[in-house]
Every structure is written in C-alpha cells, then in structure tokens.
Amino acid sequence: MKNHIVSAFRLTLVMLVIVGIYLAIVYGGSKILPTQGNAEIITHNGQKFYANIGQEFKSEKYFHGRPSSVNYNAAGSGGSNKGPSNEEYLETVQKRIDTLKLQNPEMGNAKVPVELATASGSGLDPDISEEGALYQVKRIAKVRSLSEEQINNLIKNQTEKPFLGILGPSKVNVLKLNIALDQLK
C-alpha cells in the first residue's frame, strides 16, 4: 500500500510540473499575439464592444457575420452539436442560405460562403472570410449609395492576414468592418 501512495504522489508531482510548464508556454505565447491574450475593446458612439466576440448585425446597410447557435450570448458559448447529416440542422442551414439569397439578390446563384450559413463551434466567431465580405458588397453599395469599388477597398484595408504570414486564414472582423463602413463618406 505504501508503494502505491508513493507512486501516486510522484505521478502527481510530475503532472504538476508538466501542466505548469504547459500553462507557462500558453501564457507566454499569448503575450506575443496582437492583443496579448486580452479582450480587444472598441468604443464607438459612446458604446463599448468586444471586437473578439461576434456581434449581431441585422440591418441591410451592414455586413453580417457568422450565424450564432447561442444568439451571440458570450455567457453561453457553444455549438449546436448537430452533425452534417441531421435533418433539422440541414433545414436550418438551408433557411440561412435562402435568407442570404433574398438579402443579396444581386448575387444570383453565386455560391454562398460557408461561414455565412453555418455557426462556428463557439457560436461567437467575430470574423468572416474576405469572400464572405465580398459576397455582401453589392447589397451594401446599393443601400448606402456607395460604389462597389469603395467598399471593396474598405474590405481590402480591413482584411487581417495570417498571423506571422502562415498561421490561419485571412479574415475580416465584422465589427471593425462595420465601424469603418460607418466612417466612410
């Protein structure tokens, strides 16, 4: 019995060291990120927004982000847990696609970017792909009486390249894009 207790104690100490080293690496690694592992808070029109949490934009004059399976509630982050063969899930995605096509009739039968029709695993993804933003350009240009070229340039300026040029895809933060859109005259 004494041998088991000693072995368990040794294993506990070894795991504490391993987990401690892992946490130190993760924490240290977060400090080299652009936000240093902290929330990015943006104040716009006297209101505070978290740029790293998805926001809901319903108006035709704004870019729309990824759908949320938790109604953009950061306290209840999570996915739908429904697989790609689940009929209810497929109906939900099809409804989203149909809605997007109604909102963007100028796009005709163009392929809808996947992130505009499916929620992310957290339900709070603040970013869309550059293609997702470009899909919405014609609608926004029409509603705001702006040229498509102005909006395309805005998207290009707001597109974040992969971290260190290799980690992750290019992306556009929808909140920042919409704030920049409001500032565009």
Short mmCIF file of N, CA and C in Angstrom, two decimals:
data_model
loop_
_atom_site.label_atom_id
_atom_site.label_comp_id
_atom_site.label_asym_id
_atom_site.label_seq_id
_atom_site.Cartn_x
_atom_site.Cartn_y
_atom_site.Cartn_z
N MET A 1 0.82 -1.20 0.00
CA MET A 1 0.00 0.00 0.00
C MET A 1 0.86 1.26 0.00
N LYS A 2 1.96 1.21 0.80
CA LYS A 2 2.84 2.35 0.87
C LYS A 2 3.45 2.66 -0.50
N ASN A 3 3.77 1.61 -1.27
CA ASN A 3 4.34 1.79 -2.62
C ASN A 3 3.37 2.52 -3.53
N HIS A 4 2.06 2.19 -3.41
CA HIS A 4 1.06 2.84 -4.26
C HIS A 4 0.92 4.31 -3.92
N ILE A 5 0.97 4.65 -2.66
CA ILE A 5 0.85 6.04 -2.24
C ILE A 5 2.06 6.84 -2.73
N VAL A 6 3.24 6.27 -2.60
CA VAL A 6 4.46 6.95 -3.06
C VAL A 6 4.42 7.13 -4.58
N SER A 7 3.99 6.10 -5.30
CA SER A 7 3.89 6.19 -6.76
C SER A 7 2.87 7.25 -7.17
N ALA A 8 1.75 7.28 -6.50
CA ALA A 8 0.71 8.26 -6.80
C ALA A 8 1.21 9.68 -6.52
N PHE A 9 1.93 9.85 -5.44
CA PHE A 9 2.48 11.15 -5.08
C PHE A 9 3.50 11.61 -6.13
N ARG A 10 4.36 10.71 -6.56
CA ARG A 10 5.36 11.04 -7.59
C ARG A 10 4.67 11.43 -8.90
N LEU A 11 3.67 10.65 -9.29
CA LEU A 11 2.94 10.95 -10.51
C LEU A 11 2.26 12.32 -10.42
N THR A 12 1.70 12.62 -9.26
CA THR A 12 1.06 13.92 -9.05
C THR A 12 2.08 15.04 -9.22
N LEU A 13 3.23 14.90 -8.63
CA LEU A 13 4.27 15.93 -8.76
C LEU A 13 4.74 16.09 -10.20
N VAL A 14 4.95 14.98 -10.89
CA VAL A 14 5.36 15.04 -12.29
C VAL A 14 4.29 15.74 -13.14
N MET A 15 3.03 15.40 -12.91
CA MET A 15 1.94 16.03 -13.68
C MET A 15 1.83 17.52 -13.36
N LEU A 16 2.03 17.91 -12.11
CA LEU A 16 2.02 19.33 -11.76
C LEU A 16 3.10 20.09 -12.50
N VAL A 17 4.27 19.51 -12.60
CA VAL A 17 5.37 20.15 -13.33
C VAL A 17 5.03 20.25 -14.82
N ILE A 18 4.54 19.15 -15.40
CA ILE A 18 4.20 19.15 -16.84
C ILE A 18 3.10 20.17 -17.14
N VAL A 19 2.04 20.14 -16.35
CA VAL A 19 0.93 21.08 -16.57
C VAL A 19 1.39 22.51 -16.33
N GLY A 20 2.23 22.72 -15.32
CA GLY A 20 2.76 24.06 -15.05
C GLY A 20 3.58 24.59 -16.21
N ILE A 21 4.41 23.75 -16.78
CA ILE A 21 5.22 24.15 -17.94
C ILE A 21 4.31 24.47 -19.12
N TYR A 22 3.31 23.62 -19.34
CA TYR A 22 2.36 23.85 -20.44
C TYR A 22 1.65 25.19 -20.27
N LEU A 23 1.16 25.47 -19.06
CA LEU A 23 0.47 26.74 -18.81
C LEU A 23 1.40 27.92 -19.02
N ALA A 24 2.64 27.81 -18.60
CA ALA A 24 3.60 28.89 -18.80
C ALA A 24 3.85 29.14 -20.29
N ILE A 25 3.93 28.07 -21.07
CA ILE A 25 4.12 28.21 -22.52
C ILE A 25 2.90 28.87 -23.17
N VAL A 26 1.70 28.44 -22.79
CA VAL A 26 0.48 29.03 -23.35
C VAL A 26 0.37 30.50 -22.97
N TYR A 27 0.61 30.81 -21.71
CA TYR A 27 0.54 32.20 -21.25
C TYR A 27 1.59 33.06 -21.95
N GLY A 28 2.81 32.57 -22.00
CA GLY A 28 3.88 33.32 -22.68
C GLY A 28 3.59 33.49 -24.16
N GLY A 29 3.06 32.45 -24.77
CA GLY A 29 2.70 32.53 -26.19
C GLY A 29 1.61 33.54 -26.45
N SER A 30 0.67 33.66 -25.53
CA SER A 30 -0.42 34.62 -25.72
C SER A 30 0.09 36.05 -25.69
N LYS A 31 1.19 36.29 -25.02
CA LYS A 31 1.73 37.65 -24.90
C LYS A 31 2.39 38.13 -26.19
N ILE A 32 2.65 37.24 -27.14
CA ILE A 32 3.21 37.69 -28.43
C ILE A 32 2.12 37.95 -29.46
N LEU A 33 0.86 37.63 -29.11
CA LEU A 33 -0.26 37.89 -30.01
C LEU A 33 -0.56 39.39 -30.04
N PRO A 34 -1.22 39.87 -31.09
CA PRO A 34 -1.51 41.30 -31.19
C PRO A 34 -2.26 41.88 -29.99
N THR A 35 -3.21 41.14 -29.41
CA THR A 35 -3.96 41.65 -28.25
C THR A 35 -3.36 41.18 -26.94
N GLN A 36 -2.24 40.48 -26.98
CA GLN A 36 -1.54 39.95 -25.82
C GLN A 36 -2.45 39.08 -24.94
N GLY A 37 -3.37 38.38 -25.56
CA GLY A 37 -4.24 37.46 -24.83
C GLY A 37 -5.39 38.13 -24.11
N ASN A 38 -5.58 39.42 -24.33
CA ASN A 38 -6.65 40.16 -23.66
C ASN A 38 -7.77 40.48 -24.64
N ALA A 39 -8.91 40.86 -24.10
CA ALA A 39 -10.03 41.26 -24.94
C ALA A 39 -9.68 42.57 -25.65
N GLU A 40 -10.17 42.71 -26.86
CA GLU A 40 -9.98 43.95 -27.60
C GLU A 40 -11.29 44.72 -27.52
N ILE A 41 -11.27 45.82 -26.76
CA ILE A 41 -12.48 46.62 -26.54
C ILE A 41 -12.43 47.84 -27.45
N ILE A 42 -13.53 48.04 -28.18
CA ILE A 42 -13.65 49.18 -29.10
C ILE A 42 -14.80 50.04 -28.60
N THR A 43 -14.57 51.34 -28.49
CA THR A 43 -15.63 52.27 -28.12
C THR A 43 -16.08 52.98 -29.39
N HIS A 44 -17.37 52.89 -29.68
CA HIS A 44 -17.93 53.51 -30.88
C HIS A 44 -19.26 54.15 -30.50
N ASN A 45 -19.39 55.43 -30.79
CA ASN A 45 -20.60 56.19 -30.44
C ASN A 45 -20.96 56.05 -28.96
N GLY A 46 -19.93 56.08 -28.10
CA GLY A 46 -20.16 56.02 -26.67
C GLY A 46 -20.49 54.65 -26.12
N GLN A 47 -20.45 53.65 -26.96
CA GLN A 47 -20.79 52.29 -26.55
C GLN A 47 -19.56 51.40 -26.67
N LYS A 48 -19.38 50.48 -25.71
CA LYS A 48 -18.24 49.56 -25.74
C LYS A 48 -18.64 48.25 -26.41
N PHE A 49 -17.74 47.76 -27.26
CA PHE A 49 -17.94 46.48 -27.94
C PHE A 49 -16.67 45.64 -27.80
N TYR A 50 -16.85 44.34 -27.71
CA TYR A 50 -15.71 43.43 -27.71
C TYR A 50 -15.48 42.96 -29.14
N ALA A 51 -14.34 43.33 -29.69
CA ALA A 51 -14.06 43.00 -31.09
C ALA A 51 -13.78 41.52 -31.29
N ASN A 52 -13.45 40.79 -30.23
CA ASN A 52 -13.15 39.37 -30.40
C ASN A 52 -14.32 38.48 -30.01
N ILE A 53 -15.53 39.07 -29.94
CA ILE A 53 -16.75 38.30 -29.74
C ILE A 53 -17.73 38.71 -30.84
N GLY A 54 -18.32 37.75 -31.52
CA GLY A 54 -19.24 38.04 -32.61
C GLY A 54 -20.40 38.92 -32.16
N GLN A 55 -20.79 39.84 -33.04
CA GLN A 55 -21.92 40.74 -32.79
C GLN A 55 -22.98 40.45 -33.85
N GLU A 56 -24.22 40.75 -33.52
CA GLU A 56 -25.30 40.54 -34.48
C GLU A 56 -25.61 41.85 -35.21
N PHE A 57 -25.60 41.79 -36.53
CA PHE A 57 -25.97 42.93 -37.36
C PHE A 57 -27.10 42.48 -38.28
N LYS A 58 -28.27 43.10 -38.14
CA LYS A 58 -29.43 42.70 -38.93
C LYS A 58 -29.73 43.66 -40.07
N SER A 59 -29.32 44.91 -39.93
CA SER A 59 -29.64 45.93 -40.91
C SER A 59 -29.01 45.62 -42.27
N GLU A 60 -29.72 45.96 -43.33
CA GLU A 60 -29.20 45.75 -44.69
C GLU A 60 -27.96 46.58 -44.98
N LYS A 61 -27.76 47.67 -44.23
CA LYS A 61 -26.64 48.57 -44.52
C LYS A 61 -25.34 48.11 -43.87
N TYR A 62 -25.37 46.98 -43.16
CA TYR A 62 -24.17 46.45 -42.51
C TYR A 62 -23.80 45.07 -43.04
N PHE A 63 -22.52 44.75 -42.90
CA PHE A 63 -22.07 43.40 -43.18
C PHE A 63 -22.59 42.49 -42.08
N HIS A 64 -22.99 41.30 -42.45
CA HIS A 64 -23.47 40.32 -41.48
C HIS A 64 -22.35 39.32 -41.23
N GLY A 65 -22.23 38.90 -39.99
CA GLY A 65 -21.21 37.93 -39.61
C GLY A 65 -21.75 36.52 -39.64
N ARG A 66 -21.02 35.64 -38.99
CA ARG A 66 -21.44 34.25 -38.88
C ARG A 66 -22.68 34.13 -38.02
N PRO A 67 -23.57 33.23 -38.38
CA PRO A 67 -24.72 32.97 -37.50
C PRO A 67 -24.23 32.42 -36.16
N SER A 68 -25.03 32.60 -35.14
CA SER A 68 -24.67 32.11 -33.81
C SER A 68 -25.71 31.11 -33.33
N SER A 69 -25.23 29.99 -32.84
CA SER A 69 -26.14 28.98 -32.29
C SER A 69 -26.54 29.32 -30.86
N VAL A 70 -25.92 30.38 -30.28
CA VAL A 70 -26.23 30.80 -28.91
C VAL A 70 -26.74 32.25 -28.87
N ASN A 71 -27.22 32.75 -30.00
CA ASN A 71 -27.74 34.11 -30.10
C ASN A 71 -26.75 35.16 -29.61
N TYR A 72 -25.48 34.95 -29.91
CA TYR A 72 -24.41 35.89 -29.58
C TYR A 72 -24.27 36.15 -28.08
N ASN A 73 -24.63 35.19 -27.27
CA ASN A 73 -24.53 35.30 -25.81
C ASN A 73 -23.19 34.72 -25.37
N ALA A 74 -22.26 35.60 -25.00
CA ALA A 74 -20.93 35.15 -24.62
C ALA A 74 -20.93 34.29 -23.36
N ALA A 75 -21.94 34.43 -22.52
CA ALA A 75 -22.02 33.62 -21.31
C ALA A 75 -22.42 32.18 -21.63
N GLY A 76 -23.00 31.96 -22.79
CA GLY A 76 -23.47 30.62 -23.16
C GLY A 76 -22.81 30.11 -24.41
N SER A 77 -21.53 30.32 -24.56
CA SER A 77 -20.80 29.93 -25.75
C SER A 77 -20.96 28.44 -26.03
N GLY A 78 -21.18 28.09 -27.30
CA GLY A 78 -21.26 26.69 -27.67
C GLY A 78 -21.88 26.49 -29.04
N GLY A 79 -21.64 25.35 -29.60
CA GLY A 79 -22.19 25.00 -30.91
C GLY A 79 -23.53 24.31 -30.76
N SER A 80 -24.07 23.90 -31.89
CA SER A 80 -25.39 23.26 -31.87
C SER A 80 -25.31 21.77 -31.57
N ASN A 81 -24.14 21.18 -31.72
CA ASN A 81 -23.93 19.74 -31.52
C ASN A 81 -24.76 18.89 -32.47
N LYS A 82 -25.11 19.45 -33.61
CA LYS A 82 -25.85 18.69 -34.62
C LYS A 82 -24.91 18.42 -35.78
N GLY A 83 -24.86 17.18 -36.20
CA GLY A 83 -23.95 16.77 -37.26
C GLY A 83 -24.46 17.16 -38.64
N PRO A 84 -23.61 17.04 -39.66
CA PRO A 84 -23.97 17.44 -41.02
C PRO A 84 -25.03 16.57 -41.67
N SER A 85 -25.40 15.47 -41.04
CA SER A 85 -26.47 14.64 -41.61
C SER A 85 -27.78 14.81 -40.85
N ASN A 86 -27.80 15.66 -39.83
CA ASN A 86 -29.00 15.91 -39.05
C ASN A 86 -29.98 16.74 -39.87
N GLU A 87 -31.19 16.25 -40.05
CA GLU A 87 -32.17 16.92 -40.91
C GLU A 87 -32.54 18.31 -40.40
N GLU A 88 -32.69 18.44 -39.10
CA GLU A 88 -33.04 19.76 -38.53
C GLU A 88 -31.92 20.76 -38.81
N TYR A 89 -30.68 20.33 -38.66
CA TYR A 89 -29.52 21.18 -38.93
C TYR A 89 -29.49 21.58 -40.41
N LEU A 90 -29.70 20.62 -41.28
CA LEU A 90 -29.70 20.89 -42.72
C LEU A 90 -30.80 21.89 -43.10
N GLU A 91 -31.96 21.77 -42.46
CA GLU A 91 -33.05 22.72 -42.71
C GLU A 91 -32.65 24.13 -42.25
N THR A 92 -32.00 24.21 -41.10
CA THR A 92 -31.55 25.50 -40.57
C THR A 92 -30.54 26.14 -41.53
N VAL A 93 -29.58 25.37 -42.00
CA VAL A 93 -28.58 25.90 -42.93
C VAL A 93 -29.25 26.33 -44.23
N GLN A 94 -30.19 25.54 -44.73
CA GLN A 94 -30.88 25.89 -45.97
C GLN A 94 -31.68 27.19 -45.81
N LYS A 95 -32.31 27.37 -44.65
CA LYS A 95 -33.05 28.61 -44.38
C LYS A 95 -32.09 29.80 -44.37
N ARG A 96 -30.92 29.61 -43.80
CA ARG A 96 -29.92 30.68 -43.78
C ARG A 96 -29.47 31.03 -45.20
N ILE A 97 -29.26 30.01 -46.01
CA ILE A 97 -28.85 30.24 -47.41
C ILE A 97 -29.96 30.97 -48.15
N ASP A 98 -31.19 30.54 -47.98
CA ASP A 98 -32.32 31.19 -48.65
C ASP A 98 -32.43 32.66 -48.22
N THR A 99 -32.26 32.91 -46.93
CA THR A 99 -32.31 34.29 -46.41
C THR A 99 -31.20 35.13 -47.02
N LEU A 100 -29.99 34.57 -47.08
CA LEU A 100 -28.86 35.30 -47.67
C LEU A 100 -29.12 35.63 -49.13
N LYS A 101 -29.71 34.70 -49.85
CA LYS A 101 -30.00 34.94 -51.27
C LYS A 101 -31.08 36.00 -51.43
N LEU A 102 -32.05 36.04 -50.50
CA LEU A 102 -33.08 37.09 -50.54
C LEU A 102 -32.47 38.45 -50.20
N GLN A 103 -31.56 38.48 -49.24
CA GLN A 103 -30.92 39.73 -48.83
C GLN A 103 -29.94 40.24 -49.88
N ASN A 104 -29.39 39.34 -50.66
CA ASN A 104 -28.37 39.68 -51.66
C ASN A 104 -28.79 39.19 -53.05
N PRO A 105 -29.93 39.68 -53.57
CA PRO A 105 -30.43 39.17 -54.85
C PRO A 105 -29.49 39.43 -56.03
N GLU A 106 -28.64 40.45 -55.88
CA GLU A 106 -27.70 40.78 -56.95
C GLU A 106 -26.68 39.65 -57.18
N MET A 107 -26.53 38.76 -56.21
CA MET A 107 -25.55 37.68 -56.32
C MET A 107 -26.07 36.49 -57.11
N GLY A 108 -27.36 36.49 -57.41
CA GLY A 108 -27.93 35.41 -58.22
C GLY A 108 -27.66 34.05 -57.62
N ASN A 109 -27.11 33.16 -58.43
CA ASN A 109 -26.83 31.80 -57.98
C ASN A 109 -25.38 31.61 -57.55
N ALA A 110 -24.69 32.71 -57.22
CA ALA A 110 -23.31 32.60 -56.75
C ALA A 110 -23.27 31.76 -55.47
N LYS A 111 -22.20 31.02 -55.31
CA LYS A 111 -22.05 30.17 -54.13
C LYS A 111 -21.99 31.02 -52.86
N VAL A 112 -22.78 30.66 -51.87
CA VAL A 112 -22.79 31.36 -50.59
C VAL A 112 -21.59 30.87 -49.77
N PRO A 113 -20.73 31.79 -49.31
CA PRO A 113 -19.60 31.35 -48.47
C PRO A 113 -20.09 30.60 -47.23
N VAL A 114 -19.42 29.54 -46.91
CA VAL A 114 -19.88 28.62 -45.87
C VAL A 114 -20.06 29.30 -44.52
N GLU A 115 -19.19 30.25 -44.18
CA GLU A 115 -19.30 30.84 -42.85
C GLU A 115 -20.50 31.77 -42.70
N LEU A 116 -21.14 32.14 -43.80
CA LEU A 116 -22.35 32.95 -43.70
C LEU A 116 -23.60 32.09 -43.46
N ALA A 117 -23.46 30.79 -43.62
CA ALA A 117 -24.61 29.89 -43.45
C ALA A 117 -24.47 28.93 -42.27
N THR A 118 -23.27 28.81 -41.73
CA THR A 118 -23.05 27.87 -40.62
C THR A 118 -22.46 28.60 -39.42
N ALA A 119 -22.87 28.21 -38.23
CA ALA A 119 -22.33 28.79 -37.00
C ALA A 119 -20.99 28.13 -36.67
N SER A 120 -20.16 28.87 -35.97
CA SER A 120 -18.87 28.31 -35.55
C SER A 120 -19.07 27.43 -34.32
N GLY A 121 -18.03 26.75 -33.90
CA GLY A 121 -18.11 25.87 -32.74
C GLY A 121 -18.46 26.61 -31.46
N SER A 122 -18.01 27.86 -31.35
CA SER A 122 -18.32 28.64 -30.15
C SER A 122 -19.63 29.41 -30.29
N GLY A 123 -20.05 29.62 -31.53
CA GLY A 123 -21.24 30.43 -31.78
C GLY A 123 -20.96 31.92 -31.65
N LEU A 124 -19.68 32.29 -31.49
CA LEU A 124 -19.32 33.69 -31.23
C LEU A 124 -18.18 34.18 -32.12
N ASP A 125 -17.99 33.57 -33.27
CA ASP A 125 -16.88 33.94 -34.15
C ASP A 125 -17.07 35.37 -34.66
N PRO A 126 -16.10 36.26 -34.41
CA PRO A 126 -16.24 37.66 -34.82
C PRO A 126 -15.81 37.91 -36.27
N ASP A 127 -15.23 36.91 -36.91
CA ASP A 127 -14.63 37.11 -38.23
C ASP A 127 -15.35 36.32 -39.32
N ILE A 128 -15.23 36.85 -40.53
CA ILE A 128 -15.65 36.11 -41.72
C ILE A 128 -14.48 36.16 -42.70
N SER A 129 -14.56 35.35 -43.72
CA SER A 129 -13.52 35.37 -44.74
C SER A 129 -13.70 36.59 -45.62
N GLU A 130 -12.68 36.90 -46.37
CA GLU A 130 -12.76 38.00 -47.33
C GLU A 130 -13.86 37.71 -48.34
N GLU A 131 -14.02 36.45 -48.72
CA GLU A 131 -15.07 36.06 -49.67
C GLU A 131 -16.46 36.32 -49.07
N GLY A 132 -16.60 36.06 -47.76
CA GLY A 132 -17.87 36.31 -47.09
C GLY A 132 -18.24 37.78 -47.10
N ALA A 133 -17.24 38.65 -46.96
CA ALA A 133 -17.48 40.09 -47.02
C ALA A 133 -17.79 40.51 -48.46
N LEU A 134 -17.03 40.00 -49.41
CA LEU A 134 -17.24 40.38 -50.81
C LEU A 134 -18.61 39.95 -51.32
N TYR A 135 -19.14 38.87 -50.77
CA TYR A 135 -20.47 38.40 -51.16
C TYR A 135 -21.54 39.45 -50.87
N GLN A 136 -21.30 40.30 -49.88
CA GLN A 136 -22.30 41.26 -49.43
C GLN A 136 -22.11 42.68 -50.00
N VAL A 137 -21.09 42.87 -50.81
CA VAL A 137 -20.73 44.20 -51.31
C VAL A 137 -21.85 44.85 -52.11
N LYS A 138 -22.44 44.13 -53.05
CA LYS A 138 -23.47 44.73 -53.92
C LYS A 138 -24.65 45.25 -53.11
N ARG A 139 -25.11 44.49 -52.12
CA ARG A 139 -26.23 44.91 -51.28
C ARG A 139 -25.89 46.19 -50.53
N ILE A 140 -24.74 46.23 -49.91
CA ILE A 140 -24.35 47.38 -49.10
C ILE A 140 -24.12 48.60 -49.98
N ALA A 141 -23.50 48.42 -51.13
CA ALA A 141 -23.28 49.54 -52.05
C ALA A 141 -24.61 50.15 -52.48
N LYS A 142 -25.56 49.30 -52.75
CA LYS A 142 -26.88 49.77 -53.19
C LYS A 142 -27.60 50.51 -52.06
N VAL A 143 -27.63 49.93 -50.87
CA VAL A 143 -28.34 50.53 -49.73
C VAL A 143 -27.69 51.84 -49.29
N ARG A 144 -26.38 51.91 -49.32
CA ARG A 144 -25.67 53.10 -48.84
C ARG A 144 -25.34 54.09 -49.97
N SER A 145 -25.71 53.76 -51.18
CA SER A 145 -25.40 54.63 -52.34
C SER A 145 -23.91 54.91 -52.44
N LEU A 146 -23.13 53.86 -52.30
CA LEU A 146 -21.67 53.94 -52.44
C LEU A 146 -21.27 53.08 -53.64
N SER A 147 -20.06 53.31 -54.13
CA SER A 147 -19.60 52.48 -55.23
C SER A 147 -19.07 51.15 -54.67
N GLU A 148 -19.17 50.12 -55.47
CA GLU A 148 -18.64 48.81 -55.06
C GLU A 148 -17.14 48.90 -54.85
N GLU A 149 -16.49 49.73 -55.64
CA GLU A 149 -15.03 49.89 -55.52
C GLU A 149 -14.66 50.43 -54.14
N GLN A 150 -15.43 51.40 -53.62
CA GLN A 150 -15.16 51.95 -52.30
C GLN A 150 -15.25 50.86 -51.24
N ILE A 151 -16.28 50.05 -51.35
CA ILE A 151 -16.49 49.00 -50.34
C ILE A 151 -15.45 47.90 -50.49
N ASN A 152 -15.10 47.55 -51.73
CA ASN A 152 -14.05 46.55 -51.94
C ASN A 152 -12.73 47.02 -51.34
N ASN A 153 -12.41 48.31 -51.52
CA ASN A 153 -11.18 48.86 -50.93
C ASN A 153 -11.23 48.82 -49.41
N LEU A 154 -12.39 49.10 -48.86
CA LEU A 154 -12.56 49.05 -47.41
C LEU A 154 -12.31 47.63 -46.90
N ILE A 155 -12.87 46.65 -47.59
CA ILE A 155 -12.66 45.24 -47.21
C ILE A 155 -11.18 44.89 -47.28
N LYS A 156 -10.55 45.32 -48.36
CA LYS A 156 -9.12 45.03 -48.53
C LYS A 156 -8.30 45.63 -47.38
N ASN A 157 -8.64 46.86 -46.98
CA ASN A 157 -7.92 47.51 -45.88
C ASN A 157 -8.20 46.88 -44.53
N GLN A 158 -9.37 46.27 -44.36
CA GLN A 158 -9.76 45.68 -43.08
C GLN A 158 -9.38 44.19 -42.98
N THR A 159 -8.91 43.60 -44.07
CA THR A 159 -8.56 42.18 -44.05
C THR A 159 -7.27 41.96 -43.27
N GLU A 160 -7.36 41.07 -42.29
CA GLU A 160 -6.19 40.70 -41.49
C GLU A 160 -5.54 39.48 -42.13
N LYS A 161 -4.26 39.60 -42.38
CA LYS A 161 -3.51 38.50 -42.97
C LYS A 161 -3.20 37.44 -41.91
N PRO A 162 -2.82 36.24 -42.31
CA PRO A 162 -2.50 35.19 -41.33
C PRO A 162 -1.40 35.64 -40.37
N PHE A 163 -1.51 35.20 -39.12
CA PHE A 163 -0.51 35.53 -38.10
C PHE A 163 0.85 35.00 -38.54
N LEU A 164 1.85 35.85 -38.50
CA LEU A 164 3.21 35.54 -38.96
C LEU A 164 3.24 35.11 -40.42
N GLY A 165 2.19 35.43 -41.15
CA GLY A 165 2.13 35.11 -42.57
C GLY A 165 1.81 33.66 -42.90
N ILE A 166 1.69 32.80 -41.88
CA ILE A 166 1.45 31.38 -42.15
C ILE A 166 0.39 30.74 -41.28
N LEU A 167 0.08 31.34 -40.13
CA LEU A 167 -0.83 30.69 -39.18
C LEU A 167 -2.26 31.20 -39.34
N GLY A 168 -3.11 30.36 -39.86
CA GLY A 168 -4.53 30.70 -40.02
C GLY A 168 -4.82 31.36 -41.35
N PRO A 169 -6.09 31.53 -41.65
CA PRO A 169 -6.50 32.14 -42.92
C PRO A 169 -6.59 33.66 -42.79
N SER A 170 -6.71 34.34 -43.92
CA SER A 170 -7.02 35.76 -43.92
C SER A 170 -8.45 35.90 -43.42
N LYS A 171 -8.73 37.00 -42.71
CA LYS A 171 -10.06 37.16 -42.14
C LYS A 171 -10.40 38.63 -42.01
N VAL A 172 -11.69 38.89 -41.86
CA VAL A 172 -12.19 40.25 -41.69
C VAL A 172 -13.04 40.28 -40.43
N ASN A 173 -12.71 41.18 -39.50
CA ASN A 173 -13.51 41.34 -38.30
C ASN A 173 -14.75 42.15 -38.67
N VAL A 174 -15.92 41.58 -38.48
CA VAL A 174 -17.18 42.20 -38.93
C VAL A 174 -17.46 43.50 -38.17
N LEU A 175 -17.22 43.53 -36.88
CA LEU A 175 -17.46 44.75 -36.10
C LEU A 175 -16.57 45.89 -36.61
N LYS A 176 -15.29 45.63 -36.76
CA LYS A 176 -14.36 46.67 -37.23
C LYS A 176 -14.73 47.11 -38.64
N LEU A 177 -15.13 46.17 -39.48
CA LEU A 177 -15.52 46.49 -40.85
C LEU A 177 -16.74 47.40 -40.86
N ASN A 178 -17.73 47.10 -40.03
CA ASN A 178 -18.95 47.91 -39.98
C ASN A 178 -18.70 49.30 -39.40
N ILE A 179 -17.81 49.39 -38.42
CA ILE A 179 -17.45 50.70 -37.89
C ILE A 179 -16.75 51.53 -38.96
N ALA A 180 -15.82 50.91 -39.68
CA ALA A 180 -15.13 51.60 -40.77
C ALA A 180 -16.13 51.98 -41.86
N LEU A 181 -17.11 51.16 -42.10
CA LEU A 181 -18.15 51.45 -43.10
C LEU A 181 -18.96 52.68 -42.69
N ASP A 182 -19.29 52.78 -41.40
CA ASP A 182 -20.00 53.96 -40.91
C ASP A 182 -19.16 55.23 -41.06
N GLN A 183 -17.85 55.11 -40.97
CA GLN A 183 -16.98 56.27 -41.08
C GLN A 183 -16.68 56.64 -42.51
N LEU A 184 -17.06 55.78 -43.44
CA LEU A 184 -16.85 56.04 -44.87
C LEU A 184 -17.88 57.04 -45.36
N LYS A 185 -17.42 58.07 -45.99
CA LYS A 185 -18.36 59.10 -46.50
C LYS A 185 -18.36 59.08 -48.01
#
